[in-house]
């Protein structure tokens, strides 16, 4: 399986990081070794002093597809969940300043937190799902799929023009504003509406 991630997909997040809104989806990959499952703890790696959480809706592909048109994209997934795209922001910043790919700042071991998935059928409209992250019991980030620059359907269509999508592939759909740093001892909990889909300790 592969993990496909979208960057800069929320206007206010782009403003907080000083990025222009992209004209096309910004796509990068994480390897399967980046997956952190089943509420396992996250250990802060020694190559970064600034690990940020990015809370994101995650779509799980359940059908083989290529060159999918946006209007048929809904046929390629039946579950949606929530995850964290952990980012070594300091590393990303220095790599970007040098014009180099920032893969290692995004795709290191355990950088892709994935929680429980919910059937899409439970939601009237996936493109209006609201989600949030609590750190130590306080809400630190909230988002709504409504605010995505490129919709889930547009993302599936765009991505599938380059990569064949396969059952089990995950798409991280980008983070809203409110990203922030984690420290040893923090406890993170991710919610879609009031339902907690993951929780983990930072070590
Ligand atoms: Zn992200």
Coordinates of C-alpha atoms and ligand atoms in Angstrom, one line a residue:
X1 CA 0.0 0.0 0.0
X2 CA 1.0 3.6 -0.4
X3 CA 0.2 6.8 1.5
X4 CA -0.5 9.8 -0.6
X5 CA -0.5 13.1 1.1
X6 CA -1.8 16.5 0.1
X7 CA -0.1 19.7 1.1
X8 CA -1.4 23.3 1.2
X9 CA -5.1 22.3 0.8
X10 CA -6.6 24.8 3.3
X11 CA -6.3 28.6 2.7
X12 CA -5.8 29.6 6.4
X13 CA -3.1 27.0 6.9
X14 CA -1.3 28.4 3.8
X15 CA -1.5 31.8 5.4
X16 CA -0.1 30.6 8.7
X17 CA 2.9 29.1 7.0
X18 CA 3.3 32.0 4.5
X19 CA 2.5 29.9 1.4
X20 CA 0.5 30.9 -1.7
X21 CA -2.6 28.8 -2.4
X22 CA -1.5 26.2 -5.0
X23 CA -3.1 26.1 -8.5
X24 CA -3.0 22.3 -8.5
X25 CA -2.9 19.9 -5.6
X26 CA 0.5 19.5 -3.9
X27 CA 1.2 15.8 -3.7
X28 CA 3.8 13.8 -1.7
X29 CA 4.2 10.3 -0.5
X30 CA 4.9 8.5 2.7
X31 CA 6.2 4.9 2.7
X32 CA 4.4 2.2 4.6
X33 CA 7.1 2.3 7.2
X34 CA 5.7 5.7 8.2
X35 CA 2.5 4.2 9.6
X36 CA 1.8 4.5 13.3
X37 CA -1.2 2.4 14.2
X38 CA -3.4 1.4 17.0
X39 CA -2.8 4.3 19.4
X40 CA 0.9 3.5 19.7
X41 CA 3.1 6.1 21.3
X42 CA 5.1 8.5 19.1
X43 CA 8.7 8.9 19.9
X44 CA 10.2 12.3 19.0
X45 CA 13.1 11.6 16.6
X46 CA 16.5 13.0 17.4
X47 CA 16.9 14.7 14.0
X48 CA 14.2 17.4 14.8
X49 CA 13.6 19.9 17.6
X50 CA 10.2 21.0 16.1
X51 CA 7.8 18.2 15.4
X52 CA 4.4 19.6 14.4
X53 CA 1.0 17.8 14.3
X54 CA -1.1 18.2 11.2
X55 CA -4.6 16.8 11.7
X56 CA -6.1 15.5 8.5
X57 CA -9.1 13.6 7.1
X58 CA -7.8 10.3 5.7
X59 CA -9.6 8.5 2.8
X60 CA -9.0 4.7 2.4
X61 CA -9.2 3.5 -1.2
X62 CA -11.1 0.2 -1.6
X63 CA -11.0 -0.3 -5.4
X64 CA -8.4 -0.3 -8.1
X65 CA -8.5 2.8 -10.2
X66 CA -6.6 5.0 -12.6
X67 CA -7.7 8.3 -14.4
X68 CA -10.8 8.5 -12.2
X69 CA -13.1 11.4 -13.1
X70 CA -14.2 13.5 -10.1
X71 CA -17.9 12.5 -10.5
X72 CA -17.0 8.8 -10.1
X73 CA -14.4 9.3 -7.3
X74 CA -17.0 8.4 -4.6
X75 CA -17.0 4.8 -5.9
X76 CA -13.4 4.3 -4.9
X77 CA -13.7 4.7 -1.1
X78 CA -16.3 3.7 1.5
X79 CA -14.5 4.7 4.7
X80 CA -13.0 7.9 6.0
X81 CA -10.9 8.4 9.1
X82 CA -8.6 10.9 10.8
X83 CA -4.8 10.9 11.1
X84 CA -1.8 13.1 11.8
X85 CA 0.8 14.0 9.3
X86 CA 3.7 14.5 11.7
X87 CA 6.2 17.0 10.2
X88 CA 9.7 17.9 11.2
X89 CA 9.1 21.6 10.6
X90 CA 12.6 22.7 11.2
X91 CA 14.0 20.2 8.7
X92 CA 11.3 21.0 6.2
X93 CA 12.1 24.7 6.5
X94 CA 15.8 24.3 5.8
X95 CA 15.3 21.9 2.9
X96 CA 12.7 24.2 1.3
X97 CA 15.1 27.1 1.7
X98 CA 17.6 25.2 -0.3
X99 CA 15.0 24.2 -2.9
X100 CA 15.4 20.5 -2.1
X101 CA 12.7 17.9 -1.7
X102 CA 11.4 17.8 1.9
X103 CA 10.5 14.1 1.9
X104 CA 12.6 13.2 5.0
X105 CA 10.9 15.9 7.0
X106 CA 7.5 14.4 6.3
X107 CA 7.9 10.7 5.6
X108 CA 10.1 9.4 8.5
X109 CA 9.1 6.4 10.6
X110 CA 5.8 6.7 12.5
X111 CA 5.0 10.1 10.9
X112 CA 1.6 8.9 9.6
X113 CA -0.8 8.4 12.5
X114 CA -4.0 6.6 11.4
X115 CA -7.0 6.1 13.6
X116 CA -10.3 4.2 13.3
X117 CA -12.2 4.5 10.0
X118 CA -15.9 5.3 9.7
X119 CA -18.3 4.3 6.9
X120 CA -18.9 7.2 4.5
X121 CA -22.5 6.2 4.5
X122 CA -22.8 7.7 8.0
X123 CA -22.3 11.2 6.7
X124 CA -24.8 13.2 4.7
X125 CA -21.9 14.9 2.9
X126 CA -18.2 13.9 3.3
X127 CA -17.2 17.3 2.1
X128 CA -18.6 18.9 5.2
X129 CA -17.2 16.6 7.9
X130 CA -15.8 18.5 10.9
X131 CA -12.8 17.3 12.9
X132 CA -10.6 18.4 15.7
X133 CA -7.5 17.5 17.7
X134 CA -7.1 17.8 21.5
X135 CA -3.7 18.2 23.1
X136 CA -3.7 17.5 26.8
X137 CA -7.5 17.8 26.9
X138 CA -7.7 21.2 25.1
X139 CA -8.8 21.6 21.5
X140 CA -5.8 22.9 19.6
X141 CA -6.9 22.4 16.0
X142 CA -10.3 22.2 14.3
X143 CA -11.2 21.8 10.6
X144 CA -14.0 21.3 8.2
X145 CA -13.7 19.4 4.9
X146 CA -15.8 22.3 3.5
X147 CA -12.7 24.5 3.6
X148 CA -10.5 22.2 1.4
X149 CA -9.2 24.0 -1.7
X150 CA -9.4 20.8 -3.7
X151 CA -12.3 18.5 -2.7
X152 CA -11.8 14.8 -2.0
X153 CA -13.3 14.0 -5.4
X154 CA -10.9 16.4 -7.1
X155 CA -7.9 14.9 -5.2
X156 CA -8.8 11.3 -6.1
X157 CA -9.1 12.3 -9.7
X158 CA -5.9 14.3 -9.8
X159 CA -3.8 11.7 -7.9
X160 CA -5.1 8.8 -10.1
X161 CA -3.9 10.5 -13.2
X162 CA -0.3 9.9 -11.9
X163 CA -0.6 6.9 -9.5
X164 CA -2.8 3.8 -10.0
X165 CA -4.9 3.7 -6.8
X166 CA -5.1 0.3 -5.1
X167 CA -7.2 -1.1 -2.3
X168 CA -5.7 -0.1 1.0
X169 CA -4.0 3.1 -0.2
X170 CA -4.5 6.0 2.1
X171 CA -4.9 9.7 1.1
X172 CA -4.1 12.3 3.7
X173 CA -6.2 15.3 2.5
X174 CA -4.2 18.2 4.0
X175 CA -4.3 20.1 7.3
X176 CA -6.3 23.1 8.3
X177 CA -4.8 26.0 10.2
X178 CA -3.7 25.5 13.8
X179 CA -0.7 23.2 13.4
X180 CA 1.7 23.2 16.4
X181 CA 4.5 21.6 18.1
X182 CA 4.4 18.5 20.3
X183 CA 6.6 17.8 23.4
X184 CA 7.4 14.8 25.4
X185 CA 4.5 14.0 27.7
X186 CA 1.8 15.4 25.5
X187 CA -1.4 13.4 24.9
X188 CA -3.2 13.8 21.5
X189 CA -6.7 12.8 20.7
X190 CA -8.4 13.0 17.3
X191 CA -12.1 13.5 16.7
X192 CA -14.6 13.5 13.8
X193 CA -17.4 15.4 15.4
X194 CA -17.7 13.9 18.9
X195 CA -16.2 10.5 18.1
X196 CA -12.7 9.9 19.2
X197 CA -10.8 8.0 16.4
X198 CA -7.3 7.9 17.8
X199 CA -5.3 8.8 20.9
X200 CA -1.6 8.7 21.5
X201 CA 1.2 9.7 23.8
X202 CA 4.3 11.7 22.8
X203 CA 7.4 10.2 24.2
Ligands
LIG1 ZN1 -0.1 17.6 6.0

